[in-house]
Short mmCIF file of C-alpha atoms in Angstrom, two decimals:
data_model
loop_
_atom_site.label_atom_id
_atom_site.label_comp_id
_atom_site.label_asym_id
_atom_site.label_seq_id
_atom_site.Cartn_x
_atom_site.Cartn_y
_atom_site.Cartn_z
CA MET O 464 6.42 8.68 3.30
CA SER O 465 7.51 10.50 0.14
CA ARG O 466 8.24 14.03 -0.83
CA ARG O 467 6.09 15.91 -3.26
CA PRO O 468 8.34 17.75 -5.75
CA ASN O 469 8.07 21.51 -5.94
CA ALA O 470 6.24 22.72 -9.01
CA PRO O 471 8.50 24.28 -11.68
CA ARG O 472 8.24 28.08 -11.71
CA ARG O 473 6.30 29.72 -14.53
CA PHE O 474 8.26 31.71 -17.07
CA ALA O 475 5.65 34.20 -18.21
CA ASP O 476 2.02 35.16 -17.84
CA GLY O 477 -0.48 33.75 -20.31
CA GLY O 478 1.62 30.67 -21.06
CA SER O 479 3.92 32.50 -23.56
CA PHE O 480 7.68 32.01 -23.86
CA PRO O 481 9.95 34.93 -22.89
CA PHE O 482 12.26 34.22 -25.83
CA VAL O 483 9.51 34.87 -28.37
CA SER O 484 8.18 38.10 -26.83
CA ALA O 485 11.66 39.62 -26.89
CA LEU O 486 11.88 39.41 -30.69
CA HIS O 487 10.58 41.99 -33.19
CA PRO O 488 6.87 41.23 -33.81
CA LYS O 489 7.18 41.57 -37.58
CA ALA O 490 10.18 39.27 -37.95
CA ARG O 491 9.52 36.08 -39.91
CA ARG O 492 10.42 32.93 -37.99
CA SER O 493 11.13 29.56 -39.54
CA PRO O 494 9.68 26.26 -38.21
CA LEU O 495 13.24 25.35 -37.18
CA PHE O 496 13.37 28.43 -34.93
CA PHE O 497 10.19 27.43 -33.10
CA GLY O 498 11.50 23.88 -32.74
CA VAL O 499 14.67 25.17 -31.08
CA VAL O 500 12.63 27.38 -28.74
CA ILE O 501 10.38 24.48 -27.65
CA VAL O 502 13.29 22.09 -27.09
CA GLY O 503 15.19 24.72 -25.11
CA THR O 504 12.18 25.44 -22.93
CA LEU O 505 11.68 21.74 -22.19
CA LEU O 506 15.34 21.40 -21.21
CA ILE O 507 15.07 24.35 -18.81
CA LEU O 508 11.90 22.92 -17.25
CA GLY O 509 13.62 19.59 -16.80
CA TYR O 510 16.63 21.25 -15.16
CA LEU O 511 14.47 23.22 -12.73
CA TYR O 512 12.42 20.13 -11.84
CA ARG O 513 15.56 18.15 -11.19
CA GLY O 514 16.96 20.91 -8.99
CA SER O 515 13.75 21.03 -6.96
CA GLY O 516 14.36 17.55 -5.60
CA GLY O 517 11.81 15.70 -7.75
CA SER O 518 12.66 12.26 -9.10
CA ASN O 519 11.06 9.26 -10.77
CA SER O 520 11.29 7.38 -7.50
CA ASP O 521 9.26 10.09 -5.75
CA VAL O 522 6.47 9.83 -8.30
CA SER O 523 6.58 6.04 -8.13
CA ALA O 524 6.27 6.14 -4.35
CA LEU O 525 3.30 8.50 -4.53
CA SER O 526 1.46 6.34 -7.06
CA ARG O 527 2.21 3.15 -5.20
CA TYR O 528 0.39 4.23 -2.04
CA ASP O 529 -2.11 6.56 -3.72
CA GLY O 530 -1.01 9.35 -1.38
CA ARG O 531 -2.38 7.84 1.81
CA VAL O 532 -1.02 6.70 5.13
CA SER O 533 0.14 3.13 4.61
CA CYS O 534 -1.28 0.51 6.97
CA THR O 535 1.85 -1.53 6.30
CA GLN O 536 3.99 1.25 7.80
CA GLU O 537 2.29 0.61 11.16
CA PHE O 538 3.53 -2.97 11.42
CA PRO O 539 6.50 -2.26 13.73
CA ILE O 540 3.96 -0.89 16.23
CA LEU O 541 1.33 -3.57 15.59
CA ILE O 542 3.51 -6.67 15.89
CA PRO O 543 3.86 -6.70 19.73
CA MET O 544 0.11 -6.13 20.10
CA LEU O 545 -0.67 -8.87 17.60
CA ARG O 546 1.56 -11.25 19.56
CA LYS O 547 -0.34 -10.42 22.74
CA ALA O 548 -3.67 -10.93 20.98
CA TYR O 549 -2.90 -14.16 19.15
CA GLY O 550 -0.14 -15.90 21.11
CA ASP O 551 0.38 -19.39 19.66
CA SER O 552 -1.60 -18.42 16.54
CA MET O 553 1.45 -16.39 15.44
CA LYS O 554 3.36 -19.60 14.69
CA LYS O 555 2.80 -19.52 10.93
CA VAL O 556 1.76 -16.12 9.55
CA LEU O 557 0.88 -15.09 6.00
CA HIS O 558 1.01 -11.39 5.13
CA VAL O 559 -0.93 -10.25 2.06
CA GLY O 560 -0.23 -6.81 0.66
CA PRO O 561 2.47 -4.51 -0.77
CA GLU O 562 5.89 -4.37 0.89
CA SER O 563 5.41 -7.96 2.03
CA CYS O 564 9.18 -8.52 2.11
CA SER O 565 9.52 -5.72 4.66
CA VAL O 566 6.71 -7.14 6.82
CA ILE O 567 8.28 -10.61 6.74
CA SER O 568 11.60 -9.17 7.90
CA GLN O 569 9.89 -7.26 10.72
CA LEU O 570 8.05 -10.38 11.89
CA LEU O 571 11.26 -12.39 11.94
CA ASP O 572 13.24 -9.61 13.67
CA ASN O 573 10.61 -9.56 16.44
CA ASN O 574 10.85 -13.32 16.91
CA ASP O 575 13.19 -13.86 19.86
CA ASP O 576 12.18 -17.48 20.48
CA ASN O 577 12.12 -18.38 16.74
CA SER O 578 8.52 -19.55 17.14
CA THR O 579 7.14 -17.68 14.11
CA GLU O 580 7.29 -18.65 10.44
CA ALA O 581 6.42 -15.77 8.13
CA TRP O 582 5.27 -15.89 4.50
CA GLY O 583 4.01 -13.25 2.10
CA ILE O 584 1.95 -12.51 -1.00
CA GLU O 585 2.64 -9.40 -3.09
CA PRO O 586 -0.53 -8.38 -4.98
CA TYR O 587 1.40 -7.02 -7.98
CA GLU O 588 4.79 -7.20 -9.65
CA MET O 589 7.64 -5.61 -7.68
CA ASP O 590 9.49 -2.89 -9.59
CA ASP O 591 12.96 -3.07 -8.10
CA PRO O 592 13.25 -5.42 -5.09
CA ASP O 593 16.47 -5.33 -3.09
CA SER O 594 18.72 -8.39 -2.71
CA SER O 595 17.04 -9.48 0.53
CA CYS O 596 13.58 -9.37 -1.07
CA ARG O 597 14.80 -11.20 -4.19
CA ASN O 598 16.15 -13.92 -1.91
CA LEU O 599 12.75 -14.31 -0.22
CA VAL O 600 11.06 -14.54 -3.63
CA GLN O 601 13.56 -17.09 -4.93
CA ARG O 602 13.01 -19.25 -1.84
CA GLY O 603 9.23 -19.10 -2.33
CA ILE O 604 8.67 -17.36 1.01
CA VAL O 605 7.18 -14.35 -0.78
CA ARG O 606 5.05 -14.92 -3.88
CA VAL O 607 3.58 -12.53 -6.42
CA ALA O 608 -0.08 -13.44 -6.97
CA ASP O 609 -3.32 -11.77 -8.07
CA ILE O 610 -5.41 -11.75 -4.91
CA LYS O 611 -8.64 -11.42 -6.91
CA PHE O 612 -8.42 -15.12 -7.72
CA HIS O 613 -7.61 -18.48 -6.12
CA LEU O 614 -4.38 -18.30 -4.10
CA PRO O 615 -1.72 -21.04 -4.40
CA TYR O 616 -2.06 -22.54 -0.92
CA ARG O 617 -4.10 -25.31 0.66
CA SER O 618 -6.90 -24.53 3.10
CA LYS O 619 -5.72 -23.73 6.65
CA SER O 620 -2.08 -23.55 5.52
CA PHE O 621 -1.44 -20.75 8.02
CA SER O 622 -2.38 -20.14 11.61
CA LEU O 623 -2.97 -16.42 10.97
CA VAL O 624 -3.48 -14.34 7.80
CA ILE O 625 -2.91 -10.56 7.85
CA ALA O 626 -4.00 -8.35 4.93
CA SER O 627 -2.89 -4.72 4.72
CA ASP O 628 -3.12 -2.09 1.95
CA ALA O 629 -4.90 -4.62 -0.27
CA VAL O 630 -8.67 -4.84 0.24
CA ASP O 631 -9.24 -1.08 -0.13
CA TYR O 632 -8.44 -1.38 -3.83
CA LEU O 633 -10.97 -4.12 -4.55
CA SER O 634 -14.53 -3.58 -5.75
CA PRO O 635 -17.32 -5.43 -3.93
CA ARG O 636 -17.34 -7.95 -6.76
CA TYR O 637 -13.78 -9.03 -6.04
CA LEU O 638 -14.05 -8.55 -2.28
CA ASN O 639 -16.68 -11.28 -2.29
CA ARG O 640 -14.01 -13.61 -3.69
CA THR O 641 -10.85 -12.38 -2.02
CA VAL O 642 -11.84 -12.04 1.65
CA PRO O 643 -13.36 -15.57 1.88
CA GLU O 644 -10.27 -16.85 0.07
CA LEU O 645 -8.01 -15.25 2.68
CA ALA O 646 -10.16 -16.78 5.41
CA ARG O 647 -9.84 -20.19 3.74
CA LEU O 648 -6.06 -20.09 4.19
CA SER O 649 -6.26 -19.39 7.92
CA ALA O 650 -6.74 -21.95 10.70
CA ASP O 651 -7.13 -19.51 13.62
CA GLY O 652 -7.91 -16.03 12.38
CA LEU O 653 -7.85 -13.27 9.77
CA VAL O 654 -6.71 -9.69 10.44
CA VAL O 655 -7.79 -7.03 7.93
CA LEU O 656 -6.22 -3.55 7.97
CA SER O 657 -8.21 -0.93 6.08
CA GLY O 658 -7.84 2.82 5.70
CA TYR O 659 -10.19 5.31 7.34
CA PRO O 660 -12.69 7.25 5.19
CA GLY O 661 -11.62 10.80 4.43
CA GLN O 662 -7.88 10.18 4.35
CA ARG O 663 -6.14 12.88 2.33
CA LYS O 664 -4.78 11.94 -1.07
CA VAL O 665 -1.89 13.44 -2.99
CA LYS O 666 -3.17 15.18 -6.12
CA VAL O 667 -0.32 14.07 -8.36
CA ALA O 668 -0.67 10.39 -7.44
CA GLU O 669 -1.41 8.06 -10.31
CA LEU O 670 -3.70 5.06 -10.21
CA PRO O 671 -2.03 2.21 -8.34
CA LYS O 672 -1.20 -1.07 -9.98
CA PHE O 673 -4.42 -2.53 -8.64
CA GLY O 674 -6.06 -0.62 -11.51
CA ARG O 675 -8.31 1.56 -9.34
CA PRO O 676 -7.90 4.14 -6.58
CA ALA O 677 -8.33 3.12 -2.97
CA LYS O 678 -11.90 3.30 -1.67
CA TYR O 679 -12.00 3.83 2.08
CA ARG O 680 -15.07 2.34 3.75
CA THR O 681 -16.55 2.92 7.18
CA SER O 682 -16.37 0.34 9.95
CA SER O 683 -20.15 -0.19 9.69
CA TRP O 684 -19.77 -0.98 5.98
CA TRP O 685 -17.07 -3.53 6.73
CA ILE O 686 -19.07 -5.12 9.54
CA ARG O 687 -22.07 -5.61 7.21
CA PHE O 688 -19.77 -7.08 4.58
CA PHE O 689 -18.17 -9.51 7.02
CA VAL O 690 -21.59 -10.67 8.21
CA GLN O 691 -22.68 -11.25 4.61
CA THR O 692 -19.58 -13.36 3.96
CA ASN O 693 -20.15 -15.45 7.12
CA LEU O 694 -17.16 -14.04 8.98
CA GLU O 695 -17.51 -13.29 12.68
CA GLU O 696 -15.58 -10.89 14.84
CA ASN O 697 -12.92 -12.59 16.94
CA GLU O 698 -13.99 -10.95 20.19
CA VAL O 699 -11.27 -12.59 22.29
CA ALA O 700 -8.48 -11.39 19.98
CA THR O 701 -10.07 -7.93 19.68
CA LYS O 702 -10.17 -7.53 23.46
CA LYS O 703 -6.58 -8.71 23.94
CA PHE O 704 -5.39 -6.40 21.14
CA GLU O 705 -7.13 -3.40 22.71
CA GLN O 706 -5.70 -4.24 26.14
CA ALA O 707 -2.19 -4.46 24.69
CA ALA O 708 -2.70 -1.11 22.94
CA ALA O 709 -3.88 0.51 26.18
CA LYS O 710 -0.76 -0.66 28.04
CA LYS O 711 1.66 1.09 25.68
CA LYS O 712 3.63 3.96 27.20
CA LYS O 713 2.31 6.30 24.55
CA ALA O 714 -1.34 6.02 23.60
CA TYR O 715 -1.68 4.13 20.33
CA ARG O 716 -3.65 6.04 17.73
CA PRO O 717 -4.23 3.68 14.80
CA GLY O 718 -3.85 5.14 11.34
CA CYS O 719 -5.95 2.28 9.97
CA GLN O 720 -8.96 0.23 10.96
CA VAL O 721 -8.03 -3.18 12.39
CA PHE O 722 -10.57 -6.00 12.11
CA HIS O 723 -10.05 -9.32 13.90
CA LEU O 724 -12.08 -12.10 12.27
CA LYS O 725 -12.68 -15.81 12.70
#
């Protein structure tokens, strides 16, 4: 999804500066001289980093997704299968997770009969939304809300709620609040997309805005958690989803775990 910048090349062994080693060892150097050397070295490092293709946007992208495969990126593939699985339950959909503006646009683009309304919740503040996303926010279609607490909708406001790239960042304490809250908003079903354990992370990634790194849990862990929170597997939707996946021309290999709940 993003490019990792090349590391700046080292100037000398042992961490020393080449400018200093070239001078006579007995020469007295003023503090001003060392200040000039340090500033010059920093400027050179900055130039090399810039030339290597690194940018603030690259680092931002890495920290945003914590270096993993984004479940949200799979939505263009998932949407036709979700329509097969849920049918009329796709009439009013709420997406919860980062890049919600993009998901809303994808849902509406794949809506030939105009039968689907799409809404979204962004779990944290958006850094620099484009004009289309700002328009969705201004119209109240996409809201920014802390998903660890009560969400600003009435019970059963939506026919289907889909959460992606969100629950992996929550501790069990907040999961016990958030997942039942998402279920409260749904009349027909809840779809949870979660990363697989063991997914590779980018070393330079910073902590995401959720305040903690993603914790990828096994399917058995999730199943136990859903049972404890009185959520049952939607077996009918699961079967239809799997049948739709099997009928694709190219075998669908999910990058994330998909749970269908009722």
